[in-house]
XYZ file of C-alpha atoms in Angstrom:
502
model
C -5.493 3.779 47.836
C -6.799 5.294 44.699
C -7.689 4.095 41.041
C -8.778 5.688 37.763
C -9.190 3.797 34.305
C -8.273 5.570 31.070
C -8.899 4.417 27.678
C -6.933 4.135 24.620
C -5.927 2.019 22.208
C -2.402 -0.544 21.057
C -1.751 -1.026 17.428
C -1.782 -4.596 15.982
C -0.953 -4.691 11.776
C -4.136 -2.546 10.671
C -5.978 -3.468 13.753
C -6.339 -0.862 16.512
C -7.761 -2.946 19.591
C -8.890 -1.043 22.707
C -6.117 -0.938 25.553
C -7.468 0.487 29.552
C -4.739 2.241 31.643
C -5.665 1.317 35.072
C -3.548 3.468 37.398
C -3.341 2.217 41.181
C -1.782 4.369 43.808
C -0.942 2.584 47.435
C 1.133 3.762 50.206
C 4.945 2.431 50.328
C 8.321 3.187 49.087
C 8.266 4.876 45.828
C 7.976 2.281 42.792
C 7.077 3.494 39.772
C 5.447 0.008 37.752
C 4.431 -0.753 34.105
C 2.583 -3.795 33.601
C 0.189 -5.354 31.046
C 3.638 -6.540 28.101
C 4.829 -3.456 27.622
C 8.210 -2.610 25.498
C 11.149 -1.073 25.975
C 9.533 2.473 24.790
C 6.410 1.973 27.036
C 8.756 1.166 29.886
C 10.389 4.156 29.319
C 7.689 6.211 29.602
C 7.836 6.458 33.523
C 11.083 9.023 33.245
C 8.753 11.033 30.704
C 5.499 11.220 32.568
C 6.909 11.796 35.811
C 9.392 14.707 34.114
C 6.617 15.970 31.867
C 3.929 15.878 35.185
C 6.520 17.538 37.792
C 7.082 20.269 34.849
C 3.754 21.051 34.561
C 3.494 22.205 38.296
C 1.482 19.142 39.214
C 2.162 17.083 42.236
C 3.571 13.357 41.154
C 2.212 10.998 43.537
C 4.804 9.349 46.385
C 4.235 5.855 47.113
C 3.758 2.981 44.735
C 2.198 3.259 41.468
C 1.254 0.640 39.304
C -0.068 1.113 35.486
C -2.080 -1.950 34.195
C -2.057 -1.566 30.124
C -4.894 -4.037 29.779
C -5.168 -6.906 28.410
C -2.105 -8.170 29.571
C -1.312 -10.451 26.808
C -1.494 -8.154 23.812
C 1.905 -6.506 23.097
C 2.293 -2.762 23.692
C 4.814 -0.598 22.071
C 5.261 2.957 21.368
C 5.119 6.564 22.682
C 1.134 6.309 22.331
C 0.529 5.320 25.760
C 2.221 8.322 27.994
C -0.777 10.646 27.706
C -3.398 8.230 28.927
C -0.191 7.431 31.614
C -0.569 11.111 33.155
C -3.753 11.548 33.187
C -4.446 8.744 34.569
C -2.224 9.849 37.794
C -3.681 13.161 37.715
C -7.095 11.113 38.236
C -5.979 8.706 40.688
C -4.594 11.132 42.851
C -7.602 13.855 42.479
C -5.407 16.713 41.200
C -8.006 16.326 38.019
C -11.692 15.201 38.471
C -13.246 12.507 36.571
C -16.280 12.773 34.074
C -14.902 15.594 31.634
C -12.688 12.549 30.048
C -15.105 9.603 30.319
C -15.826 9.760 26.914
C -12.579 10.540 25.652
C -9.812 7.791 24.268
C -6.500 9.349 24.805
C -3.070 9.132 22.558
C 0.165 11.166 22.584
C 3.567 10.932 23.292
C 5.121 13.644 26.095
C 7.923 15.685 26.020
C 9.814 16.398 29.182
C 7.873 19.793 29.322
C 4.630 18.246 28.715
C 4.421 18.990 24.614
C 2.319 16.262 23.013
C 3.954 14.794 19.926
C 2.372 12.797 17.149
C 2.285 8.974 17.769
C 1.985 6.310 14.974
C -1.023 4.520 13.546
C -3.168 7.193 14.166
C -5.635 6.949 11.265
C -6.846 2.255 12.352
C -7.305 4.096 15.801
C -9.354 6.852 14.352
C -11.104 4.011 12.404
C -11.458 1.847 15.338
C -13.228 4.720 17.588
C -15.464 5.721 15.295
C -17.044 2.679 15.563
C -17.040 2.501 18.903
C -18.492 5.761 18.496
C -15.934 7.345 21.095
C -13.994 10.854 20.873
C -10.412 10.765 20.448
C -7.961 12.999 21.726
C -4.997 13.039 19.844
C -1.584 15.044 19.444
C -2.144 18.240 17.424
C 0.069 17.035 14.670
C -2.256 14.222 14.661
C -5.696 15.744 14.038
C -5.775 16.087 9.851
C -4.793 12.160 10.157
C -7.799 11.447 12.047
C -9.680 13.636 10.322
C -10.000 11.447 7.411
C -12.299 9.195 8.375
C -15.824 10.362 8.237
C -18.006 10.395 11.172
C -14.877 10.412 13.161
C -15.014 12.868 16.652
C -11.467 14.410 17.456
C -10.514 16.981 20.171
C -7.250 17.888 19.564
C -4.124 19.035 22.231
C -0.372 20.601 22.085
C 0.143 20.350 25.675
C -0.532 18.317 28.926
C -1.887 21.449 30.345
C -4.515 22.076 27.482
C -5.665 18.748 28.131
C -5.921 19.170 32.145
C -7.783 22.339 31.668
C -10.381 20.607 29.527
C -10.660 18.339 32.544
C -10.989 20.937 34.872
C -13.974 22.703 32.870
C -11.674 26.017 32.717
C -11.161 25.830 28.593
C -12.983 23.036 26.760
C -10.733 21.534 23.416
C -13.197 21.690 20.212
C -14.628 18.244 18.851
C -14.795 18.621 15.422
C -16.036 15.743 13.086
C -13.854 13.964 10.187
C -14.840 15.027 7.058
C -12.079 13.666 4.033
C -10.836 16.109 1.867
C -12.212 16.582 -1.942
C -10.548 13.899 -4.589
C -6.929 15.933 -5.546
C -6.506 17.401 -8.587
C -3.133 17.742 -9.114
C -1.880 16.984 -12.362
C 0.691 14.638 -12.383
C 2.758 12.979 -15.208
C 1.127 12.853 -18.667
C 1.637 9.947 -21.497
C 1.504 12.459 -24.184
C 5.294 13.542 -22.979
C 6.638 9.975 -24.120
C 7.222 10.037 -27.667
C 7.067 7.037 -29.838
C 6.427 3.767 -28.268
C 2.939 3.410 -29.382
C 3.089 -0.370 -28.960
C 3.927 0.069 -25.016
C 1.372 3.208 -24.388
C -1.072 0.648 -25.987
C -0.078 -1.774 -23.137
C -0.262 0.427 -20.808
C -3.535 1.546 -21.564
C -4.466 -2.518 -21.303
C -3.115 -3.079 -18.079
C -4.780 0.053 -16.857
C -8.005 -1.393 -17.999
C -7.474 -4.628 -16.282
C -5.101 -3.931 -13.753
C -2.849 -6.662 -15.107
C 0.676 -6.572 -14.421
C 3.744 -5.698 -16.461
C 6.958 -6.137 -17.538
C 8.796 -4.031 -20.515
C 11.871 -5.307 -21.960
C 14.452 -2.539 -23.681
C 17.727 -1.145 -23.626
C 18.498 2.116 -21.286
C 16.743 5.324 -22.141
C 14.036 3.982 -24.004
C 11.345 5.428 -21.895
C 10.598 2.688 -19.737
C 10.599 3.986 -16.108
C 8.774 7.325 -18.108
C 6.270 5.024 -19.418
C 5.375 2.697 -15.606
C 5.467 6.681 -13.839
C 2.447 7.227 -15.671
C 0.311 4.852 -15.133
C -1.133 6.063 -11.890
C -2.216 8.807 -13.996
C -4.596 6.532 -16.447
C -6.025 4.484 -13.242
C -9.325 5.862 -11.865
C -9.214 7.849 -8.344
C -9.911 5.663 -5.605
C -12.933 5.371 -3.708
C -13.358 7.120 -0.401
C -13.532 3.087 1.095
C -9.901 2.608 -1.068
C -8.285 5.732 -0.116
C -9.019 5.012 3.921
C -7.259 1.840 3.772
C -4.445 3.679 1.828
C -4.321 6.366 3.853
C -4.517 3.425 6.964
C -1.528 1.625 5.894
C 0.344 4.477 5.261
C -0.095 5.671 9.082
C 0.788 1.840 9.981
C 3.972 2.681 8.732
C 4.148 6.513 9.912
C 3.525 7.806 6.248
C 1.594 10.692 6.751
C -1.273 11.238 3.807
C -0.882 14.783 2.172
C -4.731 16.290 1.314
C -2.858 16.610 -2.121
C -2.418 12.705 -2.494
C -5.842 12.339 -0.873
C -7.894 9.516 -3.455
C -4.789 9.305 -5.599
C -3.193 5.902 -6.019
C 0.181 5.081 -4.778
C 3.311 4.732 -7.023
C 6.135 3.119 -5.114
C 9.325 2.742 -6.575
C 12.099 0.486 -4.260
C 15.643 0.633 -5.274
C 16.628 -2.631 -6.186
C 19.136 -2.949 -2.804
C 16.167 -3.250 -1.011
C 15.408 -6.074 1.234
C 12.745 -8.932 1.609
C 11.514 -7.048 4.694
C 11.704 -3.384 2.878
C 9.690 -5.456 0.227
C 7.152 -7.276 1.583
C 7.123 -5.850 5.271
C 8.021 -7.553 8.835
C 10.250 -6.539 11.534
C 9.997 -7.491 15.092
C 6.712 -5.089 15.543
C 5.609 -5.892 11.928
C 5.234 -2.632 9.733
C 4.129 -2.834 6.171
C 6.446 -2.729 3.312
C 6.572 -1.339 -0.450
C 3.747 -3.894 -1.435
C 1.730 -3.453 1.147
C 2.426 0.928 0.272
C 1.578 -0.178 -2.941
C -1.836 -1.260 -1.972
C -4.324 -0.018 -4.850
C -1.745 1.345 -6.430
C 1.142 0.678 -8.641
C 4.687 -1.052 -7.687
C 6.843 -0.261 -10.068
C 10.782 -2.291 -9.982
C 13.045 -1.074 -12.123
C 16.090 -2.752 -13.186
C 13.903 -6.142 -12.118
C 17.107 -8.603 -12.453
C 19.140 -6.931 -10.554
C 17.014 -7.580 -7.538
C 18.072 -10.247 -4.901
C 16.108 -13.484 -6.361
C 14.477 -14.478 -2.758
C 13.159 -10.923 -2.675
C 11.377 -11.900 -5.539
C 10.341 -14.634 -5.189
C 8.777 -13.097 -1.995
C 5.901 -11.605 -4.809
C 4.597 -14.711 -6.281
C 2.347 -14.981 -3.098
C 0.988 -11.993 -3.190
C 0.901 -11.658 -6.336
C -2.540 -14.233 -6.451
C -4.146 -13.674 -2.836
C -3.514 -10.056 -2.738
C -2.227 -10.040 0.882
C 0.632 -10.640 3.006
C 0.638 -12.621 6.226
C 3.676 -11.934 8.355
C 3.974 -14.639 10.996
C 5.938 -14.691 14.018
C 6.292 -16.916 17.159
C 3.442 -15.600 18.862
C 1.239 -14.051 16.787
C 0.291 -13.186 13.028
C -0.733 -9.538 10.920
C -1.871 -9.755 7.877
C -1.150 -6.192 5.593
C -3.539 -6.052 2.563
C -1.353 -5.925 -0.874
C -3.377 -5.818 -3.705
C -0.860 -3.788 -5.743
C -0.528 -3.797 -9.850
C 2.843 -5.084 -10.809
C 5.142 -3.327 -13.388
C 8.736 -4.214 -13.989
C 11.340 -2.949 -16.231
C 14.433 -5.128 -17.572
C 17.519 -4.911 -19.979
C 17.281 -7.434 -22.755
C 20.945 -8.791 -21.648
C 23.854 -7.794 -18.961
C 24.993 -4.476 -20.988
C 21.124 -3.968 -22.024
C 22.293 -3.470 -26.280
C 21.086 -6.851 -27.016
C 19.629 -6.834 -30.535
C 20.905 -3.261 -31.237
C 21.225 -2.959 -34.839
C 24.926 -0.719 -34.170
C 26.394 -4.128 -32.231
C 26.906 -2.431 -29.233
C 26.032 -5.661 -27.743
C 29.181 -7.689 -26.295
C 27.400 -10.115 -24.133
C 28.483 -13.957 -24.595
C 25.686 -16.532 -24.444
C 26.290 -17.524 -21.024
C 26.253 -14.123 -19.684
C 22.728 -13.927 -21.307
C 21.581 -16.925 -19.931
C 22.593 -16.007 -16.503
C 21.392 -12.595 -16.611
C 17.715 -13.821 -17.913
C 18.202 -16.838 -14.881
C 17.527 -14.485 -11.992
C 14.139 -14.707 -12.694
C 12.527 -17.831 -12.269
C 9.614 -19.387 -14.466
C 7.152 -18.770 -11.871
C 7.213 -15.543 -11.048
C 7.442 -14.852 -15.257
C 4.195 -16.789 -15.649
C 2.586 -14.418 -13.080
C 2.780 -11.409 -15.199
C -0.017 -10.586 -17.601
C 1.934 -8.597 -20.657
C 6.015 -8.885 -21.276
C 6.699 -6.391 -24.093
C 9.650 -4.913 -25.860
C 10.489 -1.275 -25.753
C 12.516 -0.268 -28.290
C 15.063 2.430 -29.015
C 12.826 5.748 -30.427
C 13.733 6.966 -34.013
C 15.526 10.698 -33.244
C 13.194 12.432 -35.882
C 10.303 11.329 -33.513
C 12.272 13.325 -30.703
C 12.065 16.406 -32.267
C 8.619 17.592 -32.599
C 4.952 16.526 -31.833
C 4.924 14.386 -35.688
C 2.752 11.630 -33.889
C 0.276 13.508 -32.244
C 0.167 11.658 -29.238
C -2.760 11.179 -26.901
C -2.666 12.973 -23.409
C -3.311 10.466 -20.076
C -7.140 12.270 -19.976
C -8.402 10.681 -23.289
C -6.592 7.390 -22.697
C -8.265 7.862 -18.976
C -11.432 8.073 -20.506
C -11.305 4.633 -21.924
C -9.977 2.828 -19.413
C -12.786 4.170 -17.032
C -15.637 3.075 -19.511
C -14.160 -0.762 -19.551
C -13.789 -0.659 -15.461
C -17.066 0.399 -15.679
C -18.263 -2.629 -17.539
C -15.908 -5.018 -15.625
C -17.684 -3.152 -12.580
C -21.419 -3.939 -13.528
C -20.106 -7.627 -15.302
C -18.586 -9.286 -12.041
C -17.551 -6.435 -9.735
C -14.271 -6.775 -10.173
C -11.298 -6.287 -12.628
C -10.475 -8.786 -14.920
C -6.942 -9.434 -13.886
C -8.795 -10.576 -10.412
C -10.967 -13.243 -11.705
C -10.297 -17.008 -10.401
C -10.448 -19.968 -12.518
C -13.987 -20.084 -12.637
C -15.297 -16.391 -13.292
C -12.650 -17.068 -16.189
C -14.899 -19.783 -17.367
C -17.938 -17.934 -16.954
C -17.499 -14.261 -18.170
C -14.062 -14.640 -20.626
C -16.465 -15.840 -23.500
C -14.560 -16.367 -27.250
C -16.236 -17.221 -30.286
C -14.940 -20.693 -31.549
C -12.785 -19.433 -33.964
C -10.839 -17.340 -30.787
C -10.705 -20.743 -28.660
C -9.507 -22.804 -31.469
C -6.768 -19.943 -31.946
C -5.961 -20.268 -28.370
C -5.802 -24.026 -28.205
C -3.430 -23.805 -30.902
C -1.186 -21.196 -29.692
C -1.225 -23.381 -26.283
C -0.187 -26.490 -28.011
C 2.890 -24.631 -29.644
C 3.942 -22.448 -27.152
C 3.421 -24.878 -24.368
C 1.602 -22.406 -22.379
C 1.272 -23.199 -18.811
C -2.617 -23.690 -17.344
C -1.854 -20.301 -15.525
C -0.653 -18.101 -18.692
C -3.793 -19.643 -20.877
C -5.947 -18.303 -18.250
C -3.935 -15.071 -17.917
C -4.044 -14.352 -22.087
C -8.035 -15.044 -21.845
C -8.104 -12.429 -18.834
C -6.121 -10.053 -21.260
C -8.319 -10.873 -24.548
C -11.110 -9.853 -22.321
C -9.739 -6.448 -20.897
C -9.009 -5.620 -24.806
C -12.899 -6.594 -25.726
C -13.920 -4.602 -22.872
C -11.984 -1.303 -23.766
C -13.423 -2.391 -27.555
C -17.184 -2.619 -26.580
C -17.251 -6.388 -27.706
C -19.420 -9.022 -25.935
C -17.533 -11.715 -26.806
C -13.218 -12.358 -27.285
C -12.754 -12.509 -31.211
C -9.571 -13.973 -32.455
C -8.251 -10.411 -32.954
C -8.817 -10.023 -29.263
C -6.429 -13.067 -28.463
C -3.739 -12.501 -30.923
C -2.842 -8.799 -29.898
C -3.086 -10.335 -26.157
C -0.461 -13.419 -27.504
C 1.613 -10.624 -28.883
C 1.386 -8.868 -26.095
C 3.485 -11.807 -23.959
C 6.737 -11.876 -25.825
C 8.130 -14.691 -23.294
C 5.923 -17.603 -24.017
C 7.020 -16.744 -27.260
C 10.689 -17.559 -26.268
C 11.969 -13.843 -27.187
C 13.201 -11.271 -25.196
């Protein structure tokens, strides 16, 4: 009888918890046994260890063998676990000696021939071993993943037989450290290629500021999915903190990070056909979904009424906490989803409502219906609801507005994150009832605005706390201590809803 113990680690949400391969060989008939909950793909690792072991001119072990994925009652799935599989036979049965690999936590799927290929999740394992201060050893394909986080020790492998060789002291694999890449510089869309639409660029520039959410209102080709595509670009670059748990839940999901995207925010863009799984994540191995891809970035749903209404409705949570707990029968993973929300809509069914041509035909009814889809709720969630209309053609011709390029608009919305930053250390559009109370000052002329306003309008507790979070992003980007009553009234204007317009 023989034993050997190699370690590696299961993926759980954003969680990487640490998983031993215990490998027992006994005399007996030949059984071939994977314990310790693993699924179908784990199971089927046996017919690609054995093929990929035999293939490599190494002797597979006759007699029983029994791999123990430990501990037993946390679900493995995944091609992750065949590498630790071999070598853990090659140990048990002494055709590799032990020590070189002590050290070592072990990940790869094999080929039949013994190729390693990249496994999922990489990047929470990385994460999880670097502070466990432990080397990984991961699939070639794998190593820039890994290589993100800082501090990070990585020996990388294309082949079983690299791997045993390492082992057998004949040709040792490099450890290199993670270092992340430099922020990217890439330039991407820029604001001053929208013409017109001052009133929107000027909302766009607010909900930069804040990170408030957004919905625009106009008939086709007004510029509105132009407009939402470039806000990423007035946002500032994420932190080297941010971009890890980016660049985490994109390898949750097997999205690999390009260096080019590295400490950029996300724009994610779902078709409106999507799902509420696509949406908000789930599946029976829960994966994360647009919102949670969306994390410190932007979401952006076009066409917003044409989405199934129980997919949206599937936001409002979200929306507030800024996560998303998936729960199933036996266990729970929560995906962080603190995304900012823009959504695009036609004013009615044919989107010409208003159009001063009548090109709208749309009956009442049809209106009502079409507005319908989105409940009251969700509506009162969003910071700014403003109209995009159609663009004059003579400001389609030339550069007669003189518009101002995503770096100078940048510029300001950095300076009022910076005060938000050194005010309450977070954005406004994150503040709770109470920070509301205690940092969204207004002279007494503002509040006695806003009281009226609330009185007419009927505002809802939620949207008067949501127009003093947006009065206070527009004092910040102004320099002002204190909300004025110019401060409130472009922030009123700025929700055409409450208003009872669309």
């Amino acid at each position: 009888m023989a034993m050997a113990t190699v370690m590696s680690r299961a993926q759980y949400g954003l969680e990487a918890p640490p998983v031993r391969v215990e490998v027992d060989l006994a005399s007996g008939l030949p059984k071939f046994t994977i314990v310790g909950l693993p699924e179908a793909v784990v199971k089927e690792s046996k017919d690609r260890v054995r093929a990929a072991i035999e293939n490599c001119g190494f002797t597979f072990p006759a007699g029983r063998i029994i791999v123990n994925l430990s501990p037993a009652e946390l679900p493995k799935e995944g091609g992750r676990f065949d590498l630790p599989i071999a070598i853990g036979i090659l140990l048990a049965s002494a055709q590799i000696p032990p020590g070189p690999l002590d050290d070592f936590e072990l990940y790869g799927e094999l080929s039949l021939s013994g190729e390693l290929r990249c496994v999922r999740g990489t990047l929470p394992a990385a994460v999880a071993a670097a502070r466990a201060q432990r080397c990984m050893l991961v699939p070639l394909s794998n190593a820039s993943e890994a290589a993100l986080v800082p501090g990070c020790r990585i020996a990388a492998a294309a082949h079983l037989l690299e791997v045993v060789a390492h082992a057998l002291g004949t040709r040792a694999l490099p450890v290199q450290r993670g270092v992340p890449p430099p922020p990217a510089s890439s330039a991407g869309p820029d604001l001053c290629e929208v013409r017109g639409q001052a009133l929107v660029k000027r909302a766009l520039e607010i909900a930069a500021a804040g990170q408030h959410s957004l919905l625009m209102i106009g008939p086709p080709g007004t510029g509105k999915s132009m407009l939402a595509q470039r806000l990423p670009g007035l946002l500032p670059l994420m932190s080297e903190a941010e971009a890890l748990e980016v660049a985490a839940v994109r390898s949750a999901a097997n999205i690999t990070t390009p260096v080019a995207l590295w400490r950029v925010r996300p724009f994610r863009q779902p078709h409106h056909t999507s799902s509420a799984v696509a949406l908000v994540g789930g599946g029976g191995h829960p994966r994360p979904g647009e919102i949670s891809l969306a994390h410190r970035g932007v979401l952006f749903l076009d066409e917003l009424p044409e989405f199934d209404r129980r997919v949206l409705e599937s936001l409002r949570e979200p929306l507030e906490t800024g996560v998303v707990l998936i729960s199933r029968a036996a266990r729970q993973v929560e995906f962080p989803a603190e995304f900012q929300f823009v959504a695009a809509m036609n004013p009615c069914p044919c989107g010409y409502l208003g159009d001063p041509r009548g090109q709208c035909r749309c009956s009442a009814e049809q209106i009502r219906r079409y507005r319908g889809r989105l409940s009251g709720p969700l509506l009162d969630r969003l910071d700014l609801h403003v109209a995009v209309p159609q663009v004059p053609a003579r400001l389609l011709r030339g550069q007669s507005d003189l518009p101002e390029t995503s770096a100078i608009v940048a510029r300001r919305v950095m300076q009022a994150r910076c005060i938000q930053q050194q005010r309450q250390s977070l954005t406004n559009a994150r503040l709770d009832h109470r920070q509301v109370e205690r940092f969204c000052r207004a002279t007494p002329p503002a509040l006695r605005l806003l009281d009226r306003a609330a009185t007419t309008l009927g505002l809802s507790a939620r949207s008067y706390h949501r127009i003093l979070k947006v009065s206070r992003t527009i004092a910040d980007l102004a320099g002002a201590e204190e909300i004025d009553p110019a401060h409130l009234a472009e922030a009123m204007a700025l929700r055409r809803l409450d208003r009872g317009s669309g």
